[in-house]
């Protein structure tokens, strides 16, 4: 028996988990969930259909890639994807949040507006590899409806697309410049920040054919980083840069997060606080309304997702655990990238992810 990851080649978060598990050298096999696994394993254990889901050898079910990664970091020991020094660790946690929760915009835009026909067929191929093509397309189209439905909810529409594309192309250029000097974000070892970015930058933005062509053309070094991430040459290898260095070439990327994502998260937090004042004790919804955002001069509105706040909290909890020079070094990093507002920022209510559900933290 080995661990099983229920995941799929086209899934954003499966890509994040898989890249990590392969670097960490975890003994697991990946299984594409069919209807039976969905109805008999995933939905009963998690309460909803979602991937990736990890079934450990002892039957324990883990969902959420951050939970999966943290489990194996603790269980396996050895070289870690979490840097031990404050600036690097904080930067890595911020970039995990940015990749997971903000880069879904370009990921979903390019998938559904440049690769729709391909992805519908691909979903079908993964679900029923032996079925005739028409059946695959029909099944893929059914599954695809749900994901296509997320596109407007994320705020992707005719008005915002130029901003999303300008932002993504600029991000690619910044990452391309960074990877001219470094194999990964923080040196020769991938960090939790690399795993946050690989989710959107692998399945949707590299593997979907029309997106992959754009990445190869505009930012070939980013495509090479994707390849290093998903096919690690040597597991558990590499080092973070000495001296707690966060390379200058990462600052434009953090700046983009502070300019686009963080204001959206702050609004989401305010909306969540107001929701909580009126709904104490109620089940936490996936979104608490639509929040405005601005991306490269274009404004839009996207679902104000509560899960994103939990990801932000992960980074802020680390920041708040620091004292003295360590804390000052991270505050300074925030100032360098236009993130002053995060220095004193507090979420209105602490969140916890328990039994695969977002709840108010009990402390
Ligand atoms: N934050 C979660 C998100 C997992 C997730 O959103 N998975 C997608 C596929 S990549 C999914 O199954 N979505 C179904 C849904 O959200 O309803 C993680 O890190 O695992």
XYZ file of C-alpha atoms and ligand atoms in Angstrom:
383
model
C 0.000 0.000 0.000
C 1.108 3.500 -0.749
C -0.674 6.809 -0.336
C -3.144 7.700 -3.077
C -3.633 11.148 -4.547
C -6.937 11.590 -6.322
C -6.041 14.169 -8.887
C -6.088 15.017 -12.542
C -3.506 16.239 -15.071
C -5.662 19.256 -15.978
C -6.289 20.354 -12.385
C -4.533 23.424 -11.031
C -4.229 22.270 -7.446
C -3.370 18.675 -8.371
C -0.373 20.144 -10.188
C 0.711 21.991 -7.055
C 0.441 18.890 -4.849
C 2.043 16.550 -7.409
C 5.073 18.782 -7.967
C 5.638 18.947 -4.209
C 5.144 15.203 -3.605
C 7.589 14.370 -6.399
C 10.261 16.724 -5.063
C 9.727 15.425 -1.541
C 10.048 11.826 -2.743
C 6.719 10.765 -1.210
C 5.660 7.238 -2.089
C 2.205 7.673 -3.630
C 0.239 6.901 -6.733
C -2.120 9.229 -8.541
C -5.595 8.099 -9.479
C -7.991 10.075 -11.678
C -11.304 10.114 -9.819
C -14.146 8.387 -11.662
C -17.797 8.588 -10.656
C -17.425 5.809 -8.126
C -14.441 7.420 -6.369
C -16.268 10.705 -6.409
C -19.410 9.242 -4.811
C -17.842 6.695 -2.504
C -14.584 8.307 -1.398
C -14.354 12.047 -1.999
C -17.868 13.360 -1.384
C -18.485 11.276 1.787
C -15.095 12.253 3.263
C -14.820 15.885 2.203
C -18.479 16.840 1.888
C -18.136 18.021 -1.717
C -16.402 17.105 -4.944
C -12.963 18.621 -5.043
C -9.445 17.571 -6.037
C -6.749 16.904 -5.093
C -7.605 14.612 -2.223
C -4.935 12.549 -0.519
C -5.810 9.209 1.012
C -3.011 8.182 3.329
C -2.008 4.558 3.853
C -3.957 4.497 7.119
C -7.109 5.776 5.407
C -6.837 9.385 6.632
C -8.176 11.819 4.044
C -6.436 15.146 3.510
C -7.785 17.948 1.370
C -6.268 21.243 0.511
C -2.829 21.368 -0.949
C -1.434 23.448 1.933
C -2.703 20.841 4.408
C -1.245 18.032 2.276
C 2.122 19.768 2.004
C 2.236 20.546 5.721
C 1.378 16.954 6.561
C 4.309 15.581 4.567
C 6.672 18.285 5.754
C 6.008 17.101 9.323
C 5.763 13.382 8.577
C 8.769 12.993 6.286
C 11.220 15.486 7.761
C 14.313 16.125 5.645
C 14.924 19.232 3.537
C 11.921 21.518 3.722
C 10.169 23.759 1.215
C 9.731 26.300 4.018
C 12.808 28.516 4.340
C 13.911 28.951 7.931
C 14.885 32.602 7.702
C 12.250 35.314 8.142
C 12.274 37.330 4.896
C 12.505 34.257 2.690
C 9.825 32.377 4.586
C 7.445 35.330 4.640
C 8.008 36.068 0.932
C 7.405 32.397 0.122
C 4.125 32.323 2.067
C 2.945 35.537 0.398
C 3.729 34.106 -3.032
C 1.920 30.872 -2.208
C -1.196 32.918 -1.452
C -0.725 35.008 -4.620
C -0.331 31.944 -6.838
C -3.174 29.958 -5.305
C -5.702 32.731 -4.996
C -4.930 35.460 -7.530
C -3.283 33.782 -10.499
C -6.481 31.761 -10.961
C -7.557 34.840 -12.933
C -5.082 34.448 -15.799
C -5.244 30.641 -15.430
C -9.001 30.508 -15.905
C -9.064 33.277 -18.507
C -6.519 31.664 -20.812
C -7.969 28.173 -20.303
C -11.550 29.105 -21.096
C -11.018 31.851 -23.634
C -8.138 30.267 -25.612
C -8.385 26.500 -24.997
C -12.065 25.713 -24.499
C -12.495 23.010 -27.113
C -9.295 21.282 -26.077
C -10.010 21.309 -22.371
C -13.533 19.912 -22.730
C -12.127 16.972 -24.629
C -9.243 16.632 -22.177
C -11.609 16.465 -19.196
C -13.441 13.635 -20.978
C -10.199 11.802 -21.832
C -9.114 11.899 -18.198
C -12.473 10.733 -16.898
C -13.065 7.884 -19.345
C -9.815 7.099 -21.169
C -11.264 4.080 -22.981
C -14.563 5.597 -24.144
C -15.170 6.697 -27.751
C -14.351 10.310 -28.505
C -17.970 11.547 -28.654
C -18.633 10.145 -25.194
C -15.490 11.769 -23.872
C -16.500 15.131 -25.314
C -20.020 14.788 -23.847
C -18.704 13.874 -20.380
C -16.014 16.564 -20.520
C -18.590 19.151 -21.549
C -20.718 18.302 -18.513
C -17.818 18.674 -16.081
C -16.565 21.715 -17.958
C -19.839 23.621 -17.445
C -19.118 23.879 -13.740
C -15.601 25.215 -14.190
C -16.578 27.519 -17.028
C -19.178 28.898 -14.634
C -16.385 30.080 -12.329
C -15.049 32.419 -15.039
C -17.558 35.297 -14.615
C -17.598 34.783 -10.849
C -13.877 35.401 -10.730
C -14.399 38.694 -12.538
C -13.173 37.615 -15.965
C -15.163 39.383 -18.683
C -14.736 41.519 -21.809
C -13.960 44.592 -19.704
C -11.337 42.999 -17.450
C -9.604 40.732 -19.979
C -7.216 43.457 -21.257
C -6.091 44.123 -17.667
C -5.724 40.414 -16.878
C -3.640 39.867 -20.020
C -1.457 42.943 -19.450
C -0.856 41.823 -15.872
C -0.033 38.244 -16.852
C 2.346 39.287 -19.609
C 4.152 41.651 -17.238
C 4.331 38.900 -14.618
C 5.820 36.545 -17.196
C 8.449 39.138 -18.088
C 9.343 39.641 -14.412
C 9.556 35.914 -13.755
C 11.589 35.383 -16.924
C 14.124 37.949 -15.701
C 14.229 36.298 -12.286
C 14.795 32.809 -13.683
C 17.713 34.086 -15.751
C 19.623 34.139 -12.464
C 17.915 31.563 -10.236
C 16.519 28.073 -10.694
C 13.662 28.696 -8.255
C 12.229 31.712 -6.439
C 14.702 31.661 -3.566
C 17.688 29.746 -4.838
C 18.345 26.214 -6.017
C 15.588 24.661 -3.877
C 11.867 25.106 -4.557
C 9.960 26.850 -1.756
C 6.313 26.871 -0.788
C 6.103 30.027 -2.935
C 7.195 28.079 -6.018
C 4.453 25.549 -5.289
C 1.869 28.339 -5.062
C 2.914 29.634 -8.476
C 3.183 26.242 -10.151
C -0.549 25.537 -9.697
C -1.742 28.136 -12.216
C 1.478 28.230 -14.226
C 1.512 24.489 -14.945
C -1.852 22.918 -15.773
C -3.560 25.963 -17.261
C -0.799 28.250 -18.441
C 1.828 25.748 -19.632
C 0.001 22.502 -20.345
C -3.096 23.873 -22.102
C -1.715 24.140 -25.659
C -2.616 27.721 -26.629
C -1.446 29.003 -23.221
C 1.748 26.972 -23.413
C 2.548 28.550 -26.763
C 2.200 32.015 -25.208
C 4.450 31.116 -22.272
C 7.130 29.566 -24.506
C 7.085 32.598 -26.777
C 7.040 35.362 -24.145
C 8.920 33.753 -21.295
C 10.886 30.623 -22.226
C 12.709 30.643 -18.901
C 9.396 30.424 -17.085
C 8.546 27.360 -19.165
C 11.912 25.873 -18.183
C 11.159 26.572 -14.504
C 7.803 24.810 -14.935
C 9.684 21.810 -16.306
C 12.131 21.855 -13.374
C 9.193 22.040 -10.986
C 7.151 19.206 -12.434
C 10.053 16.873 -13.237
C 12.498 17.418 -10.400
C 15.944 16.242 -11.523
C 16.739 15.215 -7.978
C 14.343 14.990 -5.089
C 15.040 16.914 -1.882
C 17.830 18.849 -3.607
C 19.044 22.434 -3.578
C 19.524 25.230 -1.069
C 17.900 28.535 -0.330
C 20.097 31.583 -0.954
C 22.401 32.470 1.921
C 21.899 35.493 4.153
C 18.076 35.398 4.016
C 18.286 37.050 0.605
C 15.073 37.751 -1.243
C 16.424 38.558 -4.725
C 15.657 42.029 -6.106
C 14.095 40.313 -9.103
C 11.262 39.061 -6.890
C 10.301 42.555 -5.796
C 8.285 43.378 -8.945
C 6.318 40.184 -8.397
C 5.598 41.008 -4.766
C 4.762 44.557 -5.872
C 2.197 43.175 -8.288
C 0.656 41.150 -5.472
C 0.485 44.243 -3.257
C -1.017 46.358 -6.047
C -3.627 43.915 -7.378
C -4.316 41.130 -4.924
C -3.857 42.637 -1.473
C -6.410 45.478 -1.898
C -8.901 42.857 -3.077
C -8.084 40.720 -0.024
C -8.507 43.741 2.265
C -11.940 44.426 0.818
C -12.809 40.740 1.110
C -11.738 40.854 4.769
C -13.948 43.885 5.456
C -16.891 42.217 3.751
C -16.276 39.046 5.710
C -16.169 41.030 8.972
C -19.552 42.600 8.141
C -20.960 39.192 7.195
C -19.735 37.733 10.466
C -21.293 40.541 12.529
C -24.659 39.635 11.111
C -24.294 35.874 10.833
C -22.379 34.704 13.888
C -22.643 30.936 14.181
C -23.713 30.399 10.565
C -21.798 28.182 8.174
C -19.115 30.222 6.411
C -19.972 30.667 2.718
C -17.392 30.245 -0.033
C -17.869 33.911 -0.920
C -19.361 36.886 0.879
C -20.462 38.842 -2.181
C -18.557 40.459 -5.017
C -15.563 42.669 -4.270
C -14.074 45.286 -6.588
C -10.528 44.926 -7.901
C -8.209 46.824 -10.177
C -5.765 45.199 -12.551
C -3.478 47.214 -14.842
C -5.846 50.173 -14.861
C -8.986 48.142 -15.448
C -11.614 47.631 -12.754
C -13.820 44.613 -12.156
C -15.557 42.637 -9.454
C -14.829 39.110 -8.309
C -16.282 36.721 -5.752
C -14.939 37.699 -2.320
C -13.689 34.256 -1.393
C -13.322 33.351 2.267
C -10.729 30.703 1.485
C -8.377 33.421 0.220
C -8.463 34.990 3.679
C -7.275 31.751 5.224
C -4.336 31.740 2.811
C -3.523 35.352 3.710
C -3.802 34.426 7.389
C -1.126 31.738 6.907
C 1.351 34.411 5.826
C 0.244 36.955 8.439
C 0.413 34.410 11.264
C 4.034 33.871 10.376
C 4.674 37.632 10.283
C 3.002 38.082 13.678
C 5.074 35.289 15.202
C 8.271 37.267 14.541
C 9.949 39.672 16.935
C 12.792 42.175 16.922
C 15.112 42.202 13.920
C 13.270 39.360 12.211
C 9.991 41.233 12.295
C 11.706 44.465 11.234
C 13.266 42.656 8.239
C 9.831 41.508 7.044
C 8.212 44.911 7.633
C 11.040 46.365 5.587
C 10.383 43.880 2.793
C 6.726 44.935 2.798
C 7.741 48.597 2.543
C 10.051 47.807 -0.381
C 7.219 46.302 -2.360
C 4.390 48.696 -1.531
C 2.871 46.427 1.105
C 2.943 48.897 4.045
C -0.725 48.299 4.682
C -0.083 44.680 5.605
C 2.275 45.687 8.422
C -0.573 46.415 10.844
C -3.287 44.540 9.050
C -5.489 42.197 11.086
C -8.222 39.953 9.773
C -11.566 40.748 11.416
C -11.983 37.163 12.611
C -9.512 34.300 12.718
C -10.303 31.378 10.452
C -9.486 27.696 10.689
C -9.805 24.903 8.142
C -11.164 21.910 10.044
C -12.680 18.722 8.697
C -12.301 20.153 5.185
C -14.447 23.134 6.099
C -13.737 26.790 6.783
C -14.735 27.688 10.341
C -14.150 30.511 12.790
C -11.049 29.638 14.813
C -11.988 28.628 18.322
C -9.202 30.276 20.388
N -7.415 25.447 -2.003
C -7.710 24.115 -2.481
C -8.487 24.193 -3.757
C -8.754 22.913 -4.509
C -9.564 23.225 -5.750
O -10.113 24.327 -5.898
N -9.636 22.259 -6.663
C -10.383 22.414 -7.883
C -9.713 21.674 -9.015
S -8.093 22.294 -9.327
C -11.740 21.811 -7.678
O -11.884 20.635 -7.486
N -12.764 22.671 -7.669
C -14.114 22.266 -7.488
C -14.830 23.319 -6.767
O -14.160 24.255 -6.285
O -16.047 23.242 -6.650
C -6.424 23.319 -2.530
O -5.351 23.902 -2.350
O -6.502 22.107 -2.632
